[in-house]
Amino acid sequence: MSAAAPIVEGRDLTRVFPMPAGDVTALGHVSIRIEPGEHVAITGPSGCGKSTLLHLLGCVDQATGGTLLFEGREVGALSESDRSRIRLTRIGFVFQRFFLLPMLTAWENIELPQAEAGASKSERRARTRELLEYVGLTERMDHRPSQLSGGEMQRVAIARALANRPPLLLADEPTGELDEATGEQIADLFDRVHADGTAIVVVTHNPVVAARAQRRLAMKSGSVVSG
Amino acid sequence: MSAWSLAWRTVVHNPARACLAIGGVAVIGALLFNMLLLSRGLLVSFRDLLDTAGYDVRVLANEGSPIHRAPLAGAPSLAGEIERLPSVRRVALIRSDDALALPPGRDADAASVTLIGSTERQLGGAWDIVKGSTLPAEVHPGEPVPLVVSTKLAARQRLEPGSPLRIRVNLAGGASVLPSVDCRVVGIGSFTFESAYDYTVATTMAGFAAAHGAPDGKDEADLVLVASAPDAGPEAAAKAIAALRPDVRVYSNAQVVDQFNARAFSYFRQISVVLSTITLAFAFLLVATLLTMSVNQRLGEVAALRALGFPRRRIAANLLCESALLVGVGGVAALPLGGVLAIVLDRILRAMPGVPERLHFFVFEMDTVVLHAALLTATGILAALYPIWLAARLPIAATLRKEIVS
């Protein structure tokens, strides 16, 4: 185990969803530690709690039990605006359906989180150009999402997730909407991001993507069963 | 990227929705603008019309009302007393009656007219001479009664300055037994208080008396018009006249307007308030519905933005700006549309019998534009509240999950 402080650490995390037919435990007593620069894949069947765990780690949902520490701060004790700030500056999110803003170009989609974080215009311009080169889409910077392929959209989404230089990148089924070849390109891109020092936690069904991770956590019925 | 520019891009990205919203707000806003113009227009126009006449105080008999007047007895001596007051600059006596204008030899062209008798040759702005001259200062015995006829009557009866005309006064409650008197048109004028279907003829007080078969004149008047001295003002003049003669009723123009405002015009105001409220409710429902639909279509997008760290206030600001843009552009488009509609409606209403042609129901005022903008702004903000609440309270994780599953 690494001696460095973890980026995010969940202790005995539980997430229960109240339902009309009775409470559903999506996650039961899971403990997890993500170290800086780590590459972790979470796998398991549908409905096993992978995305729920990812949402807790990404501070977009709150555990009903247990403790989550992000860079040493207890997330449950933070205000909504503090959690938003953490998500904006310390975490990058990549979604299965990309969720790019359809009215903005690739350039503008990547620039948007930087503007929200308060980066100056010149900083934004330099960082956006750098990220477009990084994901190989410089030629497509003026294209809207509707003019891009699925793989290109996911590359723009990854660039957007990296815009504020977060130490942690969370990806929820990033290749779920892509064909095999494009999925491999995205996996290659994750490898580069990881090699550049960003910790990655990826929830995936794709064995190719999972195989690239340093550590694989297998989940079943709301619990981590191996890894 | 600011909330405004993001909102603008969202609006432009959905042209059909934007056109529907802007078009709807423009039409509703035009109706609202009309209602607001109507709520004050008549009052403003009526005040202007009274002021145009150049007299700012009216003296009436104690009986009757400003509309249904009883004659004032001893009017010349009353006028003399009033004229001597230091707060008064000028006094005019007015009489009016229904009469028949008969062009000699052309009985088929006879027309019912309102005959006005005045002690003034030119009664302030009550008429403007467009051809010929105004009433003469003096009429020698045996000369025909001088008349200023309205442009419409002149056109109908093909009258020119110098044309002969006979006038026969109608007596209330029965056929007139008064003889018609020989008159001569000295001028053709545009009468301020003439309605679309009326004809007006003005003459001197002596001429008016002659038409009533009393060449030496009677000492009655329907109305005494008073112009206050500039350094005293109408309220001071009205107070002085009321103190001098408690047996008459005295109103400044402002008081006449107040009375009409409290009585006749209050109906217009109430109708306007009710219709304005309904139009605002329509604007609210339209914008709120379109924005709510828009938010519902973009739940995944909103949840993703929140997951990326965009705070609730930023999402709220985006939606508020979007609402403001739709309502703002629609509201601006509503002004010319409302203006054209107001002109058309004004023309229809002014054609009603008995309404002076120069009285307007819709009068443009800057205050109305400001009120229109303020009401639409408030509506835009209110309409955005529910979609904002919907977007801001969105459970991020559950929405993202639902979007993937769907």
XYZ file of C-alpha atoms in Angstrom:
633
model
C 0.000 0.000 0.000
C 1.266 3.465 -0.898
C 2.328 5.777 1.923
C 1.053 8.878 0.076
C -2.275 10.393 1.197
C -5.108 9.051 -0.963
C -7.023 11.375 -3.253
C -10.269 9.841 -2.192
C -11.052 7.293 0.462
C -14.371 5.686 1.299
C -14.799 3.906 4.601
C -17.663 1.518 5.049
C -19.729 3.328 2.401
C -23.382 2.459 2.180
C -25.991 3.841 -0.180
C -29.616 2.950 0.399
C -32.363 4.183 -1.953
C -35.785 4.486 -0.378
C -38.361 2.949 -2.737
C -42.132 2.561 -2.396
C -41.752 -1.201 -2.206
C -39.026 -0.931 0.430
C -35.450 0.304 0.764
C -32.936 -0.881 -1.821
C -29.308 -1.168 -0.767
C -27.264 -0.285 -3.850
C -23.978 -0.268 -1.976
C -23.277 -2.013 1.294
C -20.270 -1.335 3.523
C -17.700 -0.726 0.792
C -14.270 0.640 1.660
C -12.015 1.947 -1.082
C -8.858 4.035 -1.432
C -7.694 5.734 -4.615
C -4.074 6.809 -4.530
C -2.651 9.658 -6.650
C -1.766 8.450 -10.132
C -3.554 5.121 -9.731
C -5.559 3.487 -12.539
C -8.484 1.500 -11.177
C -11.202 -0.356 -13.079
C -14.481 -1.275 -11.447
C -16.289 -4.122 -13.135
C -19.331 -6.212 -12.444
C -22.793 -7.002 -13.738
C -25.417 -4.330 -14.334
C -27.049 -3.078 -11.148
C -24.221 -4.242 -8.877
C -23.517 -0.708 -7.601
C -20.530 0.313 -9.792
C -21.979 3.637 -10.893
C -23.337 4.318 -7.391
C -19.813 3.895 -6.002
C -18.407 6.129 -8.759
C -20.991 8.829 -7.998
C -20.077 8.721 -4.306
C -16.352 8.997 -5.126
C -17.144 11.893 -7.452
C -19.102 13.782 -4.772
C -22.262 13.874 -6.917
C -24.165 11.698 -4.472
C -24.018 11.284 -0.705
C -23.623 8.037 1.150
C -26.341 7.061 3.581
C -23.692 5.413 5.750
C -19.917 5.482 6.161
C -17.397 8.228 5.542
C -15.907 9.672 2.364
C -12.720 11.669 2.518
C -11.584 13.676 -0.489
C -7.978 14.811 -0.168
C -8.409 14.418 3.569
C -11.641 16.466 3.863
C -14.812 14.760 4.971
C -17.197 15.219 2.040
C -20.338 14.703 4.144
C -19.460 17.778 6.203
C -18.971 20.026 3.170
C -21.575 22.432 1.820
C -23.123 21.900 -1.604
C -21.061 24.762 -2.994
C -17.822 23.269 -1.582
C -18.667 19.926 -3.170
C -19.356 21.721 -6.476
C -15.962 23.385 -6.219
C -14.248 20.030 -5.637
C -16.013 18.573 -8.675
C -15.066 21.571 -10.782
C -11.380 21.753 -9.918
C -10.308 18.393 -8.465
C -12.368 15.814 -10.356
C -12.911 15.195 -14.048
C -16.024 13.314 -15.151
C -16.470 11.304 -18.342
C -19.947 9.956 -19.081
C -21.171 7.125 -21.265
C -23.355 9.551 -23.257
C -20.727 12.312 -23.404
C -23.201 15.066 -22.385
C -21.450 17.743 -24.400
C -23.448 20.952 -24.737
C -24.921 20.643 -28.241
C -24.950 24.380 -28.953
C -21.223 24.804 -28.264
C -18.253 23.848 -30.415
C -15.620 21.369 -29.270
C -13.411 24.319 -28.315
C -16.161 25.970 -26.289
C -17.122 22.734 -24.529
C -13.529 22.341 -23.349
C -13.221 26.002 -22.411
C -16.455 26.098 -20.381
C -15.267 24.441 -17.117
C -12.112 26.577 -17.167
C -14.189 29.750 -17.407
C -16.349 28.523 -14.547
C -13.208 27.884 -12.465
C -12.091 31.477 -13.093
C -9.190 30.878 -15.511
C -8.140 33.942 -17.511
C -8.873 34.159 -21.214
C -5.243 33.599 -22.217
C -4.920 30.625 -19.845
C -8.112 29.142 -21.251
C -6.985 29.597 -24.812
C -3.625 27.959 -24.204
C -5.109 25.062 -22.205
C -7.891 24.409 -24.709
C -5.438 24.355 -27.619
C -3.176 22.022 -25.641
C -6.072 19.652 -24.839
C -7.375 19.597 -28.416
C -3.879 18.611 -29.575
C -3.713 16.046 -26.762
C -6.902 14.302 -27.905
C -6.059 14.815 -31.601
C -8.988 17.057 -32.474
C -7.350 20.364 -33.361
C -8.867 20.193 -36.825
C -12.345 19.687 -35.350
C -12.252 22.461 -32.771
C -15.013 24.504 -34.468
C -17.345 21.556 -34.885
C -20.433 21.086 -32.790
C -21.144 17.694 -31.145
C -23.696 16.919 -33.858
C -20.866 17.182 -36.419
C -18.578 14.779 -34.543
C -18.461 10.984 -34.410
C -19.060 9.107 -31.132
C -15.336 8.592 -30.602
C -14.604 12.250 -31.301
C -17.313 13.340 -28.890
C -15.860 11.132 -26.167
C -12.398 12.586 -26.830
C -13.813 16.086 -26.465
C -15.524 14.936 -23.239
C -12.199 13.619 -21.925
C -10.506 16.904 -22.827
C -13.306 18.771 -21.027
C -12.833 16.519 -17.968
C -9.122 17.357 -17.928
C -9.626 21.091 -18.513
C -8.966 22.183 -14.933
C -6.066 19.724 -14.446
C -7.875 17.502 -11.910
C -5.816 14.888 -10.042
C -8.711 12.402 -10.407
C -10.617 11.347 -13.529
C -13.805 9.323 -13.121
C -15.307 7.581 -16.135
C -18.637 5.791 -16.180
C -18.797 3.284 -19.052
C -16.769 5.591 -21.345
C -16.852 3.088 -24.225
C -20.456 1.993 -23.735
C -21.684 3.890 -26.790
C -18.681 3.183 -29.003
C -17.636 0.377 -31.319
C -14.703 -1.858 -30.416
C -12.043 -0.034 -32.420
C -13.099 3.370 -31.140
C -13.294 1.936 -27.616
C -9.662 0.908 -27.923
C -8.696 4.425 -29.017
C -10.395 5.772 -25.894
C -8.603 3.165 -23.765
C -5.317 4.327 -25.330
C -6.190 7.883 -24.431
C -6.885 6.871 -20.815
C -3.483 5.196 -20.747
C -1.873 8.465 -21.811
C -3.824 10.432 -19.221
C -2.733 7.959 -16.558
C 0.857 8.065 -17.746
C 0.760 11.823 -17.350
C 0.009 11.372 -13.628
C -3.762 11.613 -13.353
C -5.503 8.991 -11.231
C -8.309 7.243 -13.133
C -11.266 5.274 -11.880
C -13.208 3.720 -14.700
C -16.451 1.804 -14.428
C -16.671 -0.536 -17.380
C -18.069 -3.689 -18.892
C -15.374 -3.570 -21.542
C -12.644 -6.134 -20.746
C -10.156 -4.288 -22.959
C -10.582 -1.089 -20.945
C -10.524 -3.002 -17.640
C -7.376 -4.854 -18.641
C -5.483 -1.559 -18.965
C -6.029 -0.733 -15.269
C -3.403 -1.350 -12.583
C -6.047 -2.539 -10.168
C -9.418 -4.138 -10.892
C -12.273 -4.203 -8.439
C -15.047 -6.662 -9.146
C -18.412 -5.866 -7.646
C -21.501 -7.944 -7.026
C -24.770 -7.008 -5.300
C -23.432 -3.768 -3.842
C -20.174 -5.185 -2.515
C -16.589 -5.391 -3.744
C -15.896 -9.090 -4.136
C -12.339 -8.955 -5.393
C -9.473 -6.578 -6.001
C -18.688 31.980 -21.161
C -21.208 34.193 -19.412
C -24.736 33.077 -18.520
C -26.047 35.512 -21.137
C -23.970 34.141 -23.981
C -24.725 30.538 -22.989
C -28.437 31.415 -22.863
C -28.175 33.100 -26.264
C -26.498 30.032 -27.755
C -29.219 27.815 -26.262
C -31.958 30.004 -27.712
C -30.330 30.106 -31.156
C -29.725 26.349 -31.074
C -33.484 25.736 -30.752
C -34.914 28.079 -33.416
C -38.391 26.545 -33.496
C -38.820 26.819 -29.729
C -37.330 30.324 -29.745
C -39.654 31.457 -32.558
C -42.677 30.042 -30.757
C -41.750 31.740 -27.497
C -40.756 35.066 -29.027
C -43.775 35.114 -31.360
C -46.110 34.244 -28.489
C -44.618 36.862 -26.181
C -44.717 39.439 -29.002
C -48.437 38.882 -29.612
C -49.286 38.745 -25.906
C -46.984 41.699 -25.240
C -48.707 43.697 -27.993
C -52.070 43.097 -26.325
C -50.605 44.032 -22.961
C -49.117 47.195 -24.433
C -52.538 48.083 -25.846
C -54.234 47.501 -22.499
C -51.689 49.721 -20.777
C -52.116 52.446 -23.404
C -55.870 52.171 -23.024
C -55.735 52.403 -19.225
C -54.410 55.975 -19.400
C -54.747 57.028 -23.013
C -58.256 58.398 -22.843
C -57.452 60.361 -19.717
C -54.279 61.849 -21.150
C -55.997 62.699 -24.406
C -58.984 64.228 -22.619
C -56.676 66.413 -20.538
C -54.839 67.527 -23.669
C -58.133 68.264 -25.374
C -59.296 70.464 -22.476
C -55.965 72.248 -22.363
C -56.040 72.796 -26.144
C -59.052 75.069 -25.737
C -56.800 77.551 -23.913
C -59.032 77.881 -20.836
C -58.179 76.149 -17.584
C -61.255 76.839 -15.398
C -64.917 76.034 -16.095
C -67.877 77.688 -14.356
C -71.270 75.954 -14.455
C -74.695 76.410 -12.949
C -75.157 74.714 -9.602
C -77.637 72.346 -11.151
C -76.555 69.679 -13.639
C -73.090 68.220 -14.112
C -70.059 68.992 -16.263
C -71.683 66.820 -18.952
C -75.384 67.635 -18.556
C -75.266 71.356 -18.018
C -78.071 73.676 -16.911
C -77.948 77.273 -18.249
C -76.360 79.978 -16.113
C -78.581 83.014 -15.670
C -77.032 86.512 -15.601
C -73.987 85.185 -17.412
C -72.597 88.532 -18.738
C -72.545 90.110 -15.277
C -71.038 86.914 -13.813
C -68.356 87.037 -16.523
C -67.658 90.669 -15.675
C -67.250 89.890 -11.984
C -64.938 86.983 -12.725
C -62.853 88.971 -15.194
C -62.102 91.551 -12.520
C -60.437 88.968 -10.271
C -56.642 89.365 -10.257
C -56.144 85.617 -10.731
C -58.136 85.703 -13.998
C -56.768 86.706 -17.393
C -59.650 86.119 -19.798
C -63.298 84.991 -19.742
C -65.533 83.588 -22.474
C -69.223 82.676 -22.467
C -70.395 79.611 -24.362
C -73.816 78.500 -25.452
C -74.712 75.503 -27.557
C -77.828 74.016 -29.107
C -78.906 71.614 -31.799
C -79.815 73.215 -35.099
C -80.405 72.498 -38.750
C -78.088 73.933 -41.419
C -79.962 74.596 -44.637
C -78.071 75.633 -47.765
C -80.440 77.945 -49.662
C -82.167 76.139 -52.516
C -80.677 72.785 -51.566
C -83.002 71.408 -48.919
C -81.833 67.852 -49.651
C -78.395 68.843 -48.282
C -79.819 69.975 -44.892
C -77.768 68.685 -41.966
C -78.180 68.554 -38.207
C -75.454 70.558 -36.528
C -74.291 71.634 -33.082
C -74.516 75.424 -32.995
C -72.041 77.094 -30.676
C -72.321 80.707 -29.570
C -69.248 82.367 -28.128
C -68.293 85.793 -26.850
C -64.831 85.196 -28.323
C -64.027 85.606 -32.008
C -61.591 82.741 -31.797
C -62.301 80.446 -28.867
C -58.783 79.422 -27.919
C -57.989 76.138 -29.646
C -61.652 75.051 -29.884
C -61.394 75.540 -33.631
C -58.617 76.244 -36.077
C -59.432 78.231 -39.182
C -58.316 76.389 -42.304
C -59.988 78.709 -44.850
C -61.423 82.226 -44.687
C -61.427 84.186 -41.435
C -62.633 83.791 -37.897
C -65.750 85.440 -36.464
C -65.872 89.254 -36.855
C -65.574 91.511 -33.847
C -68.748 93.382 -34.781
C -71.819 92.630 -36.874
C -73.879 95.558 -38.181
C -77.658 95.414 -37.964
C -79.211 93.770 -40.995
C -76.072 91.880 -41.882
C -76.318 88.061 -42.026
C -75.178 86.134 -38.967
C -71.455 85.194 -39.365
C -70.585 81.523 -39.131
C -67.508 79.388 -38.898
C -68.442 75.928 -40.182
C -66.554 72.696 -39.755
C -64.557 71.270 -42.640
C -66.857 68.241 -42.812
C -69.995 70.377 -43.094
C -68.313 72.577 -45.697
C -67.420 69.475 -47.705
C -70.906 67.999 -47.400
C -72.773 71.192 -48.271
C -70.086 72.499 -50.675
C -69.652 75.689 -48.616
C -66.919 78.255 -49.079
C -66.177 81.470 -47.171
C -68.902 83.882 -48.314
C -71.478 81.111 -48.947
C -74.993 81.845 -47.633
C -76.472 79.383 -45.166
C -79.689 79.330 -43.162
C -79.738 78.078 -39.570
C -82.850 76.913 -37.719
C -82.540 76.016 -34.034
C -84.228 72.814 -32.876
C -86.256 73.124 -29.704
C -86.108 70.307 -27.245
C -89.178 68.089 -27.025
C -90.956 69.073 -30.245
C -90.841 70.438 -33.731
C -89.158 73.823 -33.991
C -91.392 76.792 -34.649
C -88.441 79.166 -34.790
C -87.783 80.714 -38.179
C -84.514 80.016 -39.899
C -82.075 82.949 -39.940
C -79.896 84.122 -42.802
C -76.231 83.513 -42.182
C -72.979 83.835 -44.069
C -69.976 81.541 -43.832
C -66.923 83.634 -42.927
C -64.567 80.749 -42.280
C -64.095 77.030 -42.390
C -62.466 75.453 -39.376
C -61.370 72.227 -37.790
C -63.272 71.787 -34.523
C -61.475 70.121 -31.635
C -64.552 68.591 -30.026
C -66.357 67.503 -33.196
C -67.073 63.765 -33.425
C -66.913 61.602 -36.540
C -70.653 61.823 -37.240
C -71.315 65.404 -36.038
C -71.149 68.772 -37.743
C -70.315 71.908 -35.806
C -71.061 75.555 -36.546
C -69.802 78.482 -34.437
C -71.138 81.997 -34.305
C -71.066 85.062 -32.099
C -73.246 85.358 -28.997
C -75.422 87.854 -30.869
C -75.730 85.452 -33.781
C -76.665 82.638 -31.413
C -79.360 84.834 -29.840
C -80.641 85.848 -33.275
C -80.968 82.181 -34.223
C -83.103 81.777 -31.101
C -85.365 84.639 -32.186
C -83.987 87.079 -29.622
C -81.795 89.549 -31.537
C -80.961 91.527 -28.398
C -79.651 88.381 -26.787
C -80.469 86.599 -23.602
C -78.225 86.763 -20.579
C -77.807 82.983 -20.330
C -74.745 80.820 -20.952
C -74.194 77.090 -20.717
C -70.635 77.512 -19.632
C -68.176 80.195 -18.603
C -64.643 79.448 -19.690
C -61.899 81.162 -17.690
C -58.208 81.466 -18.444
C -56.249 81.958 -15.223
C -53.486 84.505 -14.899
C -50.117 82.778 -15.457
C -48.787 83.825 -12.050
C -51.925 82.562 -10.237
C -52.691 79.224 -11.897
C -56.010 77.434 -12.402
C -56.436 76.164 -8.819
C -56.079 79.666 -7.347
C -58.425 81.122 -9.964
C -61.011 78.390 -9.310
C -60.789 79.036 -5.565
C -61.211 82.794 -6.047
C -64.257 82.327 -8.307
C -65.847 79.853 -5.880
C -65.328 82.347 -3.037
C -66.758 85.192 -5.150
C -69.811 83.262 -6.314
C -70.796 80.336 -4.078
C -73.973 79.935 -6.196
C -72.020 78.456 -9.139
C -69.832 75.388 -9.566
C -66.217 75.895 -10.476
C -63.808 73.276 -11.809
C -60.232 73.559 -12.920
C -59.327 71.331 -15.869
C -57.472 69.034 -13.473
C -60.631 68.660 -11.374
C -62.720 67.889 -14.453
C -60.187 65.245 -15.448
C -60.212 63.850 -11.892
C -64.005 63.595 -11.985
C -63.963 61.767 -15.299
C -61.152 59.591 -14.040
C -63.173 58.597 -10.983
C -66.368 57.976 -12.956
C -66.447 57.323 -16.700
C -62.782 56.415 -17.188
C -62.676 54.012 -14.264
C -64.482 51.450 -16.468
C -61.698 51.607 -19.022
C -59.139 51.267 -16.258
C -60.859 48.252 -14.725
C -61.247 46.553 -18.104
C -57.631 47.309 -18.815
C -56.449 45.867 -15.475
C -58.450 42.663 -15.977
C -57.270 42.167 -19.570
C -53.668 43.098 -18.675
C -53.678 40.499 -15.912
C -55.024 37.864 -18.290
C -52.426 38.668 -20.961
C -49.647 38.531 -18.354
C -50.960 35.176 -17.165
C -50.809 33.918 -20.767
C -47.237 35.204 -21.144
C -46.305 33.513 -17.859
C -47.856 30.191 -18.895
C -46.279 30.269 -22.349
C -42.739 30.997 -21.175
C -42.973 28.743 -18.111
C -44.257 25.849 -20.249
C -41.605 26.240 -22.941
C -38.776 26.608 -20.412
C -40.011 23.639 -18.367
C -40.204 21.518 -21.520
C -36.742 22.696 -22.472
C -35.338 21.780 -19.046
C -37.049 18.381 -19.154
C -35.448 17.704 -22.534
C -32.050 18.675 -21.142
C -32.080 16.943 -17.760
C -29.034 14.844 -18.634
C -27.166 17.918 -19.847
C -28.029 19.817 -16.647
C -27.058 16.872 -14.429
C -23.767 16.531 -16.315
C -23.022 20.227 -15.842
C -23.722 19.863 -12.132
C -21.502 16.772 -12.000
C -18.753 18.786 -13.710
C -18.962 21.282 -10.867
C -21.273 23.984 -12.168
C -23.043 25.335 -9.081
C -26.814 25.634 -8.778
C -26.692 29.425 -9.095
C -24.959 29.093 -12.466
C -27.664 26.764 -13.761
C -30.300 29.162 -12.377
C -28.565 32.143 -14.004
C -28.504 30.352 -17.378
C -32.235 29.655 -17.244
C -33.054 33.140 -16.003
C -31.062 34.657 -18.851
C -32.777 32.327 -21.320
C -36.164 33.433 -20.038
C -35.097 37.080 -20.117
C -33.917 36.725 -23.722
C -37.155 35.114 -24.907
C -39.323 37.620 -23.046
C -37.028 40.547 -23.848
C -36.888 39.962 -27.601
C -40.624 39.183 -27.659
C -41.327 42.272 -25.558
C -39.371 44.541 -27.897
C -41.148 43.042 -30.917
C -44.434 43.651 -29.098
C -43.942 47.439 -29.162
C -44.256 48.073 -32.934
C -46.894 45.350 -33.174
C -48.819 46.924 -30.294
C -48.347 50.350 -31.850
C -49.940 49.283 -35.139
C -52.759 47.521 -33.267
C -53.331 50.644 -31.155
C -53.640 52.812 -34.281
C -56.228 50.456 -35.785
C -58.241 50.131 -32.556
C -58.031 53.865 -31.905
C -59.450 54.559 -35.357
C -62.372 52.204 -34.694
C -63.147 53.643 -31.250
C -62.878 57.258 -32.373
C -65.498 56.590 -35.024
C -68.059 55.985 -32.271
C -70.909 58.551 -32.300
C -70.420 61.449 -29.874
C -66.681 60.947 -29.441
C -64.622 63.988 -30.463
C -62.405 63.026 -33.370
C -59.393 64.495 -31.686
C -59.896 62.376 -28.576
C -57.627 59.329 -28.557
C -58.121 56.117 -26.641
C -54.516 54.985 -27.079
C -51.850 57.578 -26.290
C -48.157 56.734 -26.391
C -46.301 57.655 -23.212
C -42.764 56.711 -22.215
C -44.087 55.702 -18.788
C -46.266 53.076 -20.466
C -43.250 51.588 -22.247
C -41.381 51.455 -18.928
C -44.374 49.820 -17.194
C -44.724 47.360 -20.090
C -41.039 46.437 -19.782
C -41.281 46.123 -15.990
C -44.350 43.858 -16.159
C -42.820 41.614 -18.822
C -39.536 41.440 -16.883
C -41.399 40.397 -13.742
C -43.339 37.827 -15.791
C -40.118 36.480 -17.312
C -38.566 36.092 -13.853
C -41.671 34.402 -12.440
C -41.940 32.107 -15.453
C -38.342 31.008 -14.966
C -38.800 30.162 -11.276
C -40.304 26.697 -11.699
C -37.834 25.498 -14.364
C -35.012 26.939 -12.238
C -36.285 25.066 -9.200
C -36.578 21.909 -11.312
C -33.014 22.212 -12.600
C -31.435 23.357 -9.357
C -32.992 20.600 -7.230
C -32.152 17.914 -9.765
C -30.631 14.808 -8.076
C -27.435 14.533 -10.112
C -26.646 10.850 -9.695
C -30.235 9.666 -10.111
C -30.674 11.784 -13.241
C -27.452 10.544 -14.824
C -28.504 6.959 -14.056
C -31.959 7.535 -15.510
C -30.505 9.107 -18.666
C -28.266 6.091 -19.245
C -31.073 3.610 -18.585
C -33.464 5.475 -20.886
